[in-house]
Tab-separated table of C-alpha atoms in Angstrom:
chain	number	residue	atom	x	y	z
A	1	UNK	CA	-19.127	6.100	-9.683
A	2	UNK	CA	-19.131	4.869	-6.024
A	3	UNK	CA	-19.258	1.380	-7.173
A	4	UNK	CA	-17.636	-1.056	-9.628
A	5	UNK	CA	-20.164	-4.236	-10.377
A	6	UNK	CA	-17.351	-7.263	-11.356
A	7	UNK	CA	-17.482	-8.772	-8.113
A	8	UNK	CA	-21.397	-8.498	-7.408
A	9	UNK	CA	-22.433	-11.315	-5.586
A	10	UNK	CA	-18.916	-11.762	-3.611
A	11	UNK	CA	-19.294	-11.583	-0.184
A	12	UNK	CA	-16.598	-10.499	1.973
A	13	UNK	CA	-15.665	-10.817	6.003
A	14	UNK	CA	-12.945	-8.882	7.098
A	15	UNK	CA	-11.427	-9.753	10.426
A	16	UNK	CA	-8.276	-8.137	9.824
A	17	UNK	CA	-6.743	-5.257	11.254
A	18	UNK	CA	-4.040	-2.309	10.065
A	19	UNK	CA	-3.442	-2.101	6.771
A	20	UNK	CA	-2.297	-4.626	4.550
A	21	UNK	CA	-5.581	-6.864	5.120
A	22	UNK	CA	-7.801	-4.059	5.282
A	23	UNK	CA	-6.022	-2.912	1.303
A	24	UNK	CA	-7.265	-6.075	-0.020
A	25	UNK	CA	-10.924	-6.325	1.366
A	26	UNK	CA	-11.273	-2.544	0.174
A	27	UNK	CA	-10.557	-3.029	-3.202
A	28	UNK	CA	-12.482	-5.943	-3.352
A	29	UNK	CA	-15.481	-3.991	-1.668
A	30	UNK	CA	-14.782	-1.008	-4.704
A	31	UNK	CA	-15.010	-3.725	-7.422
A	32	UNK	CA	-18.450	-4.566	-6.287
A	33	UNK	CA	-18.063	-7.665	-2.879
A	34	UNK	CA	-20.326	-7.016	-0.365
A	35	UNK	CA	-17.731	-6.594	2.738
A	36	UNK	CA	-18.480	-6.702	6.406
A	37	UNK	CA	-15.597	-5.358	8.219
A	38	UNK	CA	-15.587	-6.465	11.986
A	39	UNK	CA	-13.706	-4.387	14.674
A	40	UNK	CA	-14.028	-4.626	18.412
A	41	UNK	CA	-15.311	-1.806	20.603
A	42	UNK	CA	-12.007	0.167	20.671
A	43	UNK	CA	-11.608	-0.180	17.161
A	44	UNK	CA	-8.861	-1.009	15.077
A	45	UNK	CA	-5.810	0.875	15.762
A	46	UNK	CA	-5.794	2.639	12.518
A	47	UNK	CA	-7.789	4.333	13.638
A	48	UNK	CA	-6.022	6.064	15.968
A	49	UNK	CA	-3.198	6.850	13.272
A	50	UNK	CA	-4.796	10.375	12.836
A	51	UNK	CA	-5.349	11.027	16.694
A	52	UNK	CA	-1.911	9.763	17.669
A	53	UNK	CA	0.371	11.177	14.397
A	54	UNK	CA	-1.109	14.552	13.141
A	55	UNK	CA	-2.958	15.363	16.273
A	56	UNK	CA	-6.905	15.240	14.736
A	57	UNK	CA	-8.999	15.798	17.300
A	58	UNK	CA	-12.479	16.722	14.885
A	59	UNK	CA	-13.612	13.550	13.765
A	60	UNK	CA	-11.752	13.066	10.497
A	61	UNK	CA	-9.448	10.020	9.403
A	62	UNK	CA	-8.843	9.759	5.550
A	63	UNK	CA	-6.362	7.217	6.167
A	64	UNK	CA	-8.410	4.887	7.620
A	65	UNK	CA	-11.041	5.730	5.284
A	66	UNK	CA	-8.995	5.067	2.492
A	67	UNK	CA	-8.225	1.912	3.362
A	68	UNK	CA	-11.728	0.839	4.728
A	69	UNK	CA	-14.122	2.508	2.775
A	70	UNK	CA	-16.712	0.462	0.366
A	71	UNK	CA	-17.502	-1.448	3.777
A	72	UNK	CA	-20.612	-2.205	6.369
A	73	UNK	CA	-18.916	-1.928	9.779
A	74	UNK	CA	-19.954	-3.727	12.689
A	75	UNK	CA	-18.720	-3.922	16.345
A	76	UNK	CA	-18.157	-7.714	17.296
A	77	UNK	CA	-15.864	-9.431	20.222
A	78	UNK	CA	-14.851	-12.812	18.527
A	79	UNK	CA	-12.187	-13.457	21.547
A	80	UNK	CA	-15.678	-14.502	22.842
A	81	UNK	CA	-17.482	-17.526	22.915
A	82	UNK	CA	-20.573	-15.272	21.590
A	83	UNK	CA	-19.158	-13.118	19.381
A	84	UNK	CA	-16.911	-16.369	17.758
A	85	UNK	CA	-20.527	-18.275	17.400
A	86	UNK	CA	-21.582	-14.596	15.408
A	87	UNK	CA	-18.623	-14.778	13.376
A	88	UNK	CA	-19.360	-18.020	12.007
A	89	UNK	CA	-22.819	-17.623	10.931
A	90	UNK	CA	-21.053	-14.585	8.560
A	91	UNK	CA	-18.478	-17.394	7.535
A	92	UNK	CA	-21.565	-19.711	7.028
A	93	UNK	CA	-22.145	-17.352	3.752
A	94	UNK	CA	-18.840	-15.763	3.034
A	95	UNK	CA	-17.563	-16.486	0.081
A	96	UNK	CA	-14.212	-14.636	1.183
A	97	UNK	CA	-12.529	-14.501	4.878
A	98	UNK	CA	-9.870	-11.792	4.957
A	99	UNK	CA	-7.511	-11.974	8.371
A	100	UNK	CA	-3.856	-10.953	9.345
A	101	UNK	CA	-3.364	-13.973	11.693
A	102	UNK	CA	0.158	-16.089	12.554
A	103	UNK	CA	-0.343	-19.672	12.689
A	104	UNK	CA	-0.743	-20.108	16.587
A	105	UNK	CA	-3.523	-17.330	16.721
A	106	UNK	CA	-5.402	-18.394	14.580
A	107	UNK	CA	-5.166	-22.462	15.563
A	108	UNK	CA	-5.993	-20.968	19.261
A	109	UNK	CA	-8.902	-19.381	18.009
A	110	UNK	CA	-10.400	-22.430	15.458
A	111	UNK	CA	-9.848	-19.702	12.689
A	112	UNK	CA	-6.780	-21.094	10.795
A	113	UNK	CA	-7.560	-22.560	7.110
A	114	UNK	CA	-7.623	-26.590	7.989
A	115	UNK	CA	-10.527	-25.670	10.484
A	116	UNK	CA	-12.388	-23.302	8.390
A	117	UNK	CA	-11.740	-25.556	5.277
A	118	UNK	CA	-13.410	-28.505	6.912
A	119	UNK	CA	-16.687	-26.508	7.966
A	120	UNK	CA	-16.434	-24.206	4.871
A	121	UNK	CA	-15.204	-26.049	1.479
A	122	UNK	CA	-16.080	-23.169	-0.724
A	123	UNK	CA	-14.599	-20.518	1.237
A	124	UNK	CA	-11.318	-18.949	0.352
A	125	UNK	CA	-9.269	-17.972	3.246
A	126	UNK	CA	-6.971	-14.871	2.593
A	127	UNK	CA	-3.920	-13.911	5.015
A	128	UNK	CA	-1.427	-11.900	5.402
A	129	UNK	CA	1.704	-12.091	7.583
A	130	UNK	CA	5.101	-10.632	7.789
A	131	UNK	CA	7.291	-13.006	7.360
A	132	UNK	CA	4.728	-15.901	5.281
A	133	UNK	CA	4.116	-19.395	7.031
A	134	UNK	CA	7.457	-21.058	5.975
A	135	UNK	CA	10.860	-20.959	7.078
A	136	UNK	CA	12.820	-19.431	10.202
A	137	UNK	CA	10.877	-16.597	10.357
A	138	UNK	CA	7.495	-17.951	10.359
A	139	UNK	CA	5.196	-16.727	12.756
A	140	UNK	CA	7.587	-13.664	13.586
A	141	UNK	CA	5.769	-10.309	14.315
A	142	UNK	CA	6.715	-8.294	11.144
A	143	UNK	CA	5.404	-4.715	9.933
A	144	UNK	CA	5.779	-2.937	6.946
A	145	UNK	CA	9.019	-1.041	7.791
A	146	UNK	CA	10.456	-4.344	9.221
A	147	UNK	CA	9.081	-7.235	7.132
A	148	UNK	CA	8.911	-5.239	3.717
A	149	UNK	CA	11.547	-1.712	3.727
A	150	UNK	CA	14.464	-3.651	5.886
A	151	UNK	CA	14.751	-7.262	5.666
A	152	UNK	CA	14.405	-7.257	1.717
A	153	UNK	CA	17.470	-4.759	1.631
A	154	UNK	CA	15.544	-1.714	0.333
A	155	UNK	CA	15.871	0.205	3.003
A	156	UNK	CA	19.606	0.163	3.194
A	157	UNK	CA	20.055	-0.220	-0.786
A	158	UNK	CA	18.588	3.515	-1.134
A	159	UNK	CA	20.824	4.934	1.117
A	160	UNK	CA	23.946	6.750	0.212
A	161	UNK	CA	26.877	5.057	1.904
A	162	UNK	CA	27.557	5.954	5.579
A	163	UNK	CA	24.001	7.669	5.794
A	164	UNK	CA	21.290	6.280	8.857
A	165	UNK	CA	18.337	4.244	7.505
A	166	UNK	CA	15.331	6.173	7.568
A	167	UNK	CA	12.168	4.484	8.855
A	168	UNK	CA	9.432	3.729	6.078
A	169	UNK	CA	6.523	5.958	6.127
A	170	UNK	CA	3.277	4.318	7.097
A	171	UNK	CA	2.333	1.891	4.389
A	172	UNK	CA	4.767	1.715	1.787
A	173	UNK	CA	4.615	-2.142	1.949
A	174	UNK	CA	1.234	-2.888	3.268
A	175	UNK	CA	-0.876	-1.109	0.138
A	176	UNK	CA	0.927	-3.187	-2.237
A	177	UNK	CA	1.182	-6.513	-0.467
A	178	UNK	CA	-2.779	-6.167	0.373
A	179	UNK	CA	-3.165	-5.146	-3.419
A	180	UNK	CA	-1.303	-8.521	-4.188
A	181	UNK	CA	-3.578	-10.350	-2.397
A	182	UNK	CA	-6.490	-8.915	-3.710
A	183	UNK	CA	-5.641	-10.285	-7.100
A	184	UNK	CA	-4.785	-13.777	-5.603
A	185	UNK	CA	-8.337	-13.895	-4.107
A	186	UNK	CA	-10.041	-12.710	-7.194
A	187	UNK	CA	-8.097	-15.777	-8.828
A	188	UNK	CA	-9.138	-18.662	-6.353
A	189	UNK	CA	-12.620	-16.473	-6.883
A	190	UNK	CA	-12.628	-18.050	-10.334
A	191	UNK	CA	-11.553	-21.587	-9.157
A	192	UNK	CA	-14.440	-21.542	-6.787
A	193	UNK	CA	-17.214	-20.588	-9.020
A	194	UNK	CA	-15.719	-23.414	-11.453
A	195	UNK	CA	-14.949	-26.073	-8.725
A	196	UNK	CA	-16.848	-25.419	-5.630
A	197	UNK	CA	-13.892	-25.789	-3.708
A	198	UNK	CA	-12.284	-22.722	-1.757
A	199	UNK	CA	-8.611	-21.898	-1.117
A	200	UNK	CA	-5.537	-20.869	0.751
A	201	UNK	CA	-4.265	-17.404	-0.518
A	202	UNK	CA	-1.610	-15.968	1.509
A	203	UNK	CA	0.694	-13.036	1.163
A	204	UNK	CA	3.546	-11.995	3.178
A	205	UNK	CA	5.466	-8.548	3.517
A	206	UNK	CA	8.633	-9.889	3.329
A	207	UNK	CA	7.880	-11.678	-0.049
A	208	UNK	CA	6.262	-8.490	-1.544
A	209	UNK	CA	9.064	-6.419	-0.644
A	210	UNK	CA	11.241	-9.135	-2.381
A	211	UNK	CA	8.978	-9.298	-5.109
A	212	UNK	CA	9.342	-5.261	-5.832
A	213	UNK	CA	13.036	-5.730	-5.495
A	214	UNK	CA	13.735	-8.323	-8.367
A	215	UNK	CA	16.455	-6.340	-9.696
A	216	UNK	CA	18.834	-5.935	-7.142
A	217	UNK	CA	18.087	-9.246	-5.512
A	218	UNK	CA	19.089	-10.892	-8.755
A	219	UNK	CA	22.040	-8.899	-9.659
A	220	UNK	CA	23.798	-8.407	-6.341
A	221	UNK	CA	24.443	-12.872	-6.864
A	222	UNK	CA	27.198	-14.302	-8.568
A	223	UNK	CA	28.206	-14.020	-11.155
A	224	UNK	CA	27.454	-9.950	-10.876
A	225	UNK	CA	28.370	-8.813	-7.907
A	226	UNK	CA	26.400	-5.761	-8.003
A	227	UNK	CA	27.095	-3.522	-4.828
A	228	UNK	CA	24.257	-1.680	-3.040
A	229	UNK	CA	24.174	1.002	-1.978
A	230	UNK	CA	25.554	2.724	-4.928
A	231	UNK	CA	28.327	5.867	-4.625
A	232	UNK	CA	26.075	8.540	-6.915
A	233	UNK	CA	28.919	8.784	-8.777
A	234	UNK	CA	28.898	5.045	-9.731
A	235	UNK	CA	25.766	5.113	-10.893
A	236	UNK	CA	24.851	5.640	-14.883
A	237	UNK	CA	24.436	9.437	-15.141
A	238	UNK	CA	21.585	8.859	-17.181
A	239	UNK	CA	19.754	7.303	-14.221
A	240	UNK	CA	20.912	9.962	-11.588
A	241	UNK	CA	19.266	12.535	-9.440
A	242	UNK	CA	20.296	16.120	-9.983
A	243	UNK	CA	19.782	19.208	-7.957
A	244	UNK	CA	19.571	22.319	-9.891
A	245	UNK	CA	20.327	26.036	-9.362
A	246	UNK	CA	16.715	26.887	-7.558
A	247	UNK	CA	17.513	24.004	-5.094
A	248	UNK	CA	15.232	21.241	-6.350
A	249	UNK	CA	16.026	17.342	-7.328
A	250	UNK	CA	14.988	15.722	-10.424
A	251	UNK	CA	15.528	12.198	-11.687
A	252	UNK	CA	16.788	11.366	-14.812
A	253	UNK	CA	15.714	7.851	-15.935
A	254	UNK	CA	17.269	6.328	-19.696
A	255	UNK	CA	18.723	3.561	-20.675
A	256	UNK	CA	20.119	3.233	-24.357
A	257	UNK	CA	23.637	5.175	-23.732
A	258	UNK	CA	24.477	5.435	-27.468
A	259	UNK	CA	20.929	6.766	-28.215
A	260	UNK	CA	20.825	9.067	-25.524
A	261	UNK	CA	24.129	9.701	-23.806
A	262	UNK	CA	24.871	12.177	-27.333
A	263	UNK	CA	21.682	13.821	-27.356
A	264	UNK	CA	21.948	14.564	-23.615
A	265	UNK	CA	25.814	16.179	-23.976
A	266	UNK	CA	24.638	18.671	-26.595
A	267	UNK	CA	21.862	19.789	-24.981
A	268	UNK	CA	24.163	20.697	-22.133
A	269	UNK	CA	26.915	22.063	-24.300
A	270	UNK	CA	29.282	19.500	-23.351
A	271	UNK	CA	32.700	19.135	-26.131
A	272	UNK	CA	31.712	17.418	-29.570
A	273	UNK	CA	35.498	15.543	-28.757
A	274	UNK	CA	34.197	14.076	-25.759
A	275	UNK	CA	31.040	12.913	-27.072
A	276	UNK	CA	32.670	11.430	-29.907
A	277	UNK	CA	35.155	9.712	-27.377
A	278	UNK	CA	32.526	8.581	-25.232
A	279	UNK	CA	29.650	7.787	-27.597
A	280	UNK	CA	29.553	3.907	-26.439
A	281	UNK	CA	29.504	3.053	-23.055
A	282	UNK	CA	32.240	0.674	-22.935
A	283	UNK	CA	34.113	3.912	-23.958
A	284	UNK	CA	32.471	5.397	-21.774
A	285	UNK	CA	33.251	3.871	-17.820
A	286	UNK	CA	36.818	4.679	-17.629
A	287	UNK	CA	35.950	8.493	-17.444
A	288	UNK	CA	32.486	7.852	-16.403
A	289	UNK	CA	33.478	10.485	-12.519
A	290	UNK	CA	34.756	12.803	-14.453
A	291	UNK	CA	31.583	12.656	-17.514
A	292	UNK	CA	28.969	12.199	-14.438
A	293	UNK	CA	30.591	15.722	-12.463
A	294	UNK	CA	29.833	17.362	-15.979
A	295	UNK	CA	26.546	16.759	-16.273
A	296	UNK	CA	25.891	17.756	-12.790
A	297	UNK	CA	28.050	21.146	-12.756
A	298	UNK	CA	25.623	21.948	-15.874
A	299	UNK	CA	22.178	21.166	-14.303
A	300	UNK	CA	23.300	22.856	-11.033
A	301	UNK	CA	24.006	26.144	-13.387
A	302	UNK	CA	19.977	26.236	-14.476
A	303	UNK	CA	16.804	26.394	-12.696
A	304	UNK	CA	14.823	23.189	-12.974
A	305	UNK	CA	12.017	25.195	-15.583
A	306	UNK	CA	15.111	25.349	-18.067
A	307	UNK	CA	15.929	21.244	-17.516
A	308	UNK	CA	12.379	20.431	-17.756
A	309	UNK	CA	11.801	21.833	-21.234
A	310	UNK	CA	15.323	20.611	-22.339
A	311	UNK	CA	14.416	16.964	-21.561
A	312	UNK	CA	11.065	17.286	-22.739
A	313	UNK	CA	12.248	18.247	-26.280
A	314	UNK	CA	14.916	15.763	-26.301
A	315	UNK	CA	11.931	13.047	-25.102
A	316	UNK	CA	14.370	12.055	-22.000
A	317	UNK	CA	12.633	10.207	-19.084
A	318	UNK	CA	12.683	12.484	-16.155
A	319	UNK	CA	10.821	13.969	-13.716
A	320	UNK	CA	11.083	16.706	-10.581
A	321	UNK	CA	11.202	15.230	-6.865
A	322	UNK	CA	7.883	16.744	-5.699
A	323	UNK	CA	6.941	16.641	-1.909
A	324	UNK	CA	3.557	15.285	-0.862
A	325	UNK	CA	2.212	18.223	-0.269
A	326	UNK	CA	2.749	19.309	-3.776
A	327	UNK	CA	1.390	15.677	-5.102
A	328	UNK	CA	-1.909	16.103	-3.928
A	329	UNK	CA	-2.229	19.382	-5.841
A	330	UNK	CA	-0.444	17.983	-9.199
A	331	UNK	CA	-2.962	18.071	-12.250
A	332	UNK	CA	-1.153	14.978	-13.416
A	333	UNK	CA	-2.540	13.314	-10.657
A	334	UNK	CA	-5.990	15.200	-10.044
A	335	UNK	CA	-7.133	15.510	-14.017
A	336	UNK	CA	-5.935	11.398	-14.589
A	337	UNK	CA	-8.479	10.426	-11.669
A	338	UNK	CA	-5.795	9.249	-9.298
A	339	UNK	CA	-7.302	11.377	-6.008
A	340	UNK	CA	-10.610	11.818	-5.031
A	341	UNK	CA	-12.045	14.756	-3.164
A	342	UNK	CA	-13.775	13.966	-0.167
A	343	UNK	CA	-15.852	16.532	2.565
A	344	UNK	CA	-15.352	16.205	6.086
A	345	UNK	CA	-17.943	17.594	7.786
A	346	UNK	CA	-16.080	17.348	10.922
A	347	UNK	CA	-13.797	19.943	9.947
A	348	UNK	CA	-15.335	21.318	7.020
A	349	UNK	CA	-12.779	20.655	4.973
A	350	UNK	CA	-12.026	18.554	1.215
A	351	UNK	CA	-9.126	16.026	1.472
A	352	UNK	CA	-7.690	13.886	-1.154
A	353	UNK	CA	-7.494	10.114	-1.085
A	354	UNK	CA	-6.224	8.375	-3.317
A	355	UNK	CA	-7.839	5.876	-5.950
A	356	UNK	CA	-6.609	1.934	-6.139
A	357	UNK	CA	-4.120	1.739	-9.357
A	358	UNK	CA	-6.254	0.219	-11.497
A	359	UNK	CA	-8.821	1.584	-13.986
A	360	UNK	CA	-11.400	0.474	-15.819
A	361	UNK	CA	-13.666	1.619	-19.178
A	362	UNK	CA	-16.211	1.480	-17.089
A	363	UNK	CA	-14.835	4.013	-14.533
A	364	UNK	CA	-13.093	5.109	-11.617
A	365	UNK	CA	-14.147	3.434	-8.187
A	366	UNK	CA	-14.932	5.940	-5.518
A	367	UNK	CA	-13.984	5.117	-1.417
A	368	UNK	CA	-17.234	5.435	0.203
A	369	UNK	CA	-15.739	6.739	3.231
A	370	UNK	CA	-16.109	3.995	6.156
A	371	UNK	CA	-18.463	4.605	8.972
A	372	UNK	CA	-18.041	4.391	12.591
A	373	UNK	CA	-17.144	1.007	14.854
A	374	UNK	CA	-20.560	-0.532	14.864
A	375	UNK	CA	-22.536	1.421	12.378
A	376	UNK	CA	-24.063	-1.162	10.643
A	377	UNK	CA	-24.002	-4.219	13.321
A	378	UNK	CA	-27.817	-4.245	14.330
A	379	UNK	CA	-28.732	-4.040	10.540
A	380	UNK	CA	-26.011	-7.002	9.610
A	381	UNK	CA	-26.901	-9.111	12.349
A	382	UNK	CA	-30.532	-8.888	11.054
A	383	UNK	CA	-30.030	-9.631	7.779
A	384	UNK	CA	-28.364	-12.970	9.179
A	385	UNK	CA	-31.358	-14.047	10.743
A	386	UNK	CA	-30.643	-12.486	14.278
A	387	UNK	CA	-33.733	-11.410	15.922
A	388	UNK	CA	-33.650	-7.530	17.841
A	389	UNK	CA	-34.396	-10.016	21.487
A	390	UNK	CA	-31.143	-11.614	20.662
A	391	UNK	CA	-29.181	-8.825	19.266
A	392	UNK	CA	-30.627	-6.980	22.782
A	393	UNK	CA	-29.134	-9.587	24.780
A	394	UNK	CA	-25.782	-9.620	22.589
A	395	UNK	CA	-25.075	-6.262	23.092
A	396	UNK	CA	-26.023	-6.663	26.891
A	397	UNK	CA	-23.526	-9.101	27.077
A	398	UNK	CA	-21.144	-6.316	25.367
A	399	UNK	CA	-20.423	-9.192	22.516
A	400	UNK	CA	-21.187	-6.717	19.824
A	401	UNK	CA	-21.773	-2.500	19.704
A	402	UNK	CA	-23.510	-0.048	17.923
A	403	UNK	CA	-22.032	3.638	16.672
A	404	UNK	CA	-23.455	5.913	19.732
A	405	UNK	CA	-22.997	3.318	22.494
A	406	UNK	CA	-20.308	5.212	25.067
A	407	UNK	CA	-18.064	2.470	25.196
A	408	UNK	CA	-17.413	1.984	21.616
A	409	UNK	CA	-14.718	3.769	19.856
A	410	UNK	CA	-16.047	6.859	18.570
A	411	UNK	CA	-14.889	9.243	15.578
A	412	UNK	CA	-15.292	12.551	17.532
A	413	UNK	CA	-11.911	11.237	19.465
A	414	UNK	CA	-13.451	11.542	22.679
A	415	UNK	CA	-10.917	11.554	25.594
A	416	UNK	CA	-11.605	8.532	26.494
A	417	UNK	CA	-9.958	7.043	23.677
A	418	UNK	CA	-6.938	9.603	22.805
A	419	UNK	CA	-5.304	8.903	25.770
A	420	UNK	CA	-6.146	12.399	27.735
């Protein structure tokens, strides 16, 4: 199924650019919105993730697709009087404006939510920042690995102690905080269809990456006192990683102690006097080192195979560390619909993207992969009531482009645009 239906009738403009923007007007274009993403002539810069990072040079850019796929793509210059006027004959119908703009961009531009609210009642204005529009840090430049992995204390809470931060990998907090505002638009969706009235829906990286860190934002304040990072050794055992004899890591994830902390020991042969001793966890802390060294001496004595069917029997939470690589072959993930096969016929080859969370009875929403910068802007700018002597003149004027023209981005990564 390409297409879900529940949003049929929405109609989407998408003027943002990355990732975290271009998450939200995706999912909304896979749950059925019509969405017209806009991109200038050198296109967005994801675009250039595959060129620039893993050296693609044939034409093919999952990630990009998997962000902007379920889209019509057209090639317009707003930074011009022009291509602005363009924009707001799409806003004139929109029922949904997606941008990525800080508060002095988009007053400079006419394009912040008092403006648009004024000419627009109905329409709902969705935007994402780093750092949200409030506060010290408002208007701050922020990114994923900034805004989201460092400020909220993730990135040094996973650490173990004296280790160097590593950088996050490329959208670890944009998916989810464009996923967030995906639902907040389908909400003020609902309050427009019952009201008339549009509204401001905003989501920020920083507050996302708070948001996914409610534990140890609540429990590191008084009266707790909870330390991050953690000493392994400090942590429960029965939430621990463990490397076993064939050199892989596993995580072990349970939390009733007196349930599980017995059943655990004598699958690993540890003393019935200890257990006894240590069967409630109050018992347990004094010698919790010297109980935690145990249970790691035994699970580096087996291959992970052995562990595996151990904690399956005992119906233990756990699971193996897998690399990417072996993710996007795991039948967990292919035979639950999680990835979706797509052909490149660039390079001839099938590779995986990977479905939005949510499922529904009536199916699975496939990423149309996106087309080029432009593909659809003569056909768009038609259907809003542009006629082919003014579209001529607009793209003489270099206001908007087509796929094909030789100074719009193109997917081939032509030299021109890969730096060569």
């Amino acid at each position: 199924m390409a297409k879900l239906d529940f949003l049929e009738g929405m109609k989407v403009v998408d003027l943002s650019t990355f990732v975290a923007g271009p998450t939200c007007a995706k999912i909304l274009g896979e749950y059925g919105a019509s969405v017209i993403r806009i991109e200038p002539h050198i296109g967005d810069n994801v675009r250039y993730v595959a060129s620039q990072l893993q050296g693609v040079r044939n034409g093919d850019n999952p990630f990009y697709d998997n962000i902007n796929g379920n889209k019509r793509q057209i090639c317009l210059e707003t930074r011009s009087p022009e291509g602005l006027a363009v924009l707001h004959r799409l806003l004139e119908q929109a029922d949904v404006f997606v941008c990525n703009m800080r508060a002095h961009q988009a007053k400079k531009s006419g394009l912040d939510w008092e403006t648009l609210h004024a000419r627009y009642p109905k329409l709902i204005y969705a935007n994402v920042t780093g750092y949200g529009d409030k506060g010290p840090l408002a208007g701050r430049a922020g990114f994923d690995n900034t805004a989201y992995h460092s400020r909220t204390g993730l990135n040094s809470a996973t650490l173990a102690p004296e280790d160097t931060p590593t950088p996050a990998y490329t959208g670890i907090g944009d998916i989810p905080t464009g996923t967030y505002l995906a639902m907040g638009v389908v909400t003020a969706y609902v309050k427009a269809q019952r009201t008339g009235v549009g509204e401001f829906v905003t989501a920020s990286l920083y507050g996302a990456g708070l948001w996914a860190e409610v534990y140890p934002v609540v429990f590191a304040q008084e009266p707790y006192n909870d330390v991050y990072p953690k000493d392994r050794r400090d942590r429960l055992l029965l939430t621990q990683n463990y490397r076993t004899a064939d050199g892989r890591w596993f995580t072990l994830n349970t939390g009733n102690w007196e349930k599980d902390w017995p059943r655990l020991a004598r699958g690993l042969g540890i003393d019935e006097d200890l257990i006894a001793r240590t069967a409630r966890l109050n018992d347990a802390m004094p010698v919790h080192r010297q109980l935690y060294a145990l249970v790691a001496d035994a699970f580096a004595a087996g291959p992970y195979e052995q562990w595996d069917a151990l904690l399956t029997e005992l119906d233990l939470a756990h699971d193996l560390c897998q690399t990417f690589r072996e993710v996007v072959n795991d039948p967990a993930a292919v035979e639950a619909d999680l990835l979706q096969s797509v052909h490149y016929d660039y390079s001839g080859t099938d590779v995986r993207l990977v479905r939005s969370p949510v499922q529904f009875g009536s199916g699975a929403p496939d990423t149309e992969p996106a087309r080029g910068v432009g593909a659809d802007t003569e056909a768009v700018l038609a259907e809003y009531g542009y006629t082919p002597e003014e579209i001529a003149t607009l793209k003489a004027k270099k206001v908007i482009g087509m796929d094909g023209d030789p100074d719009v981005f193109s997917r081939s990564w032509s030299s021109k645009f890969d730096g060569k």
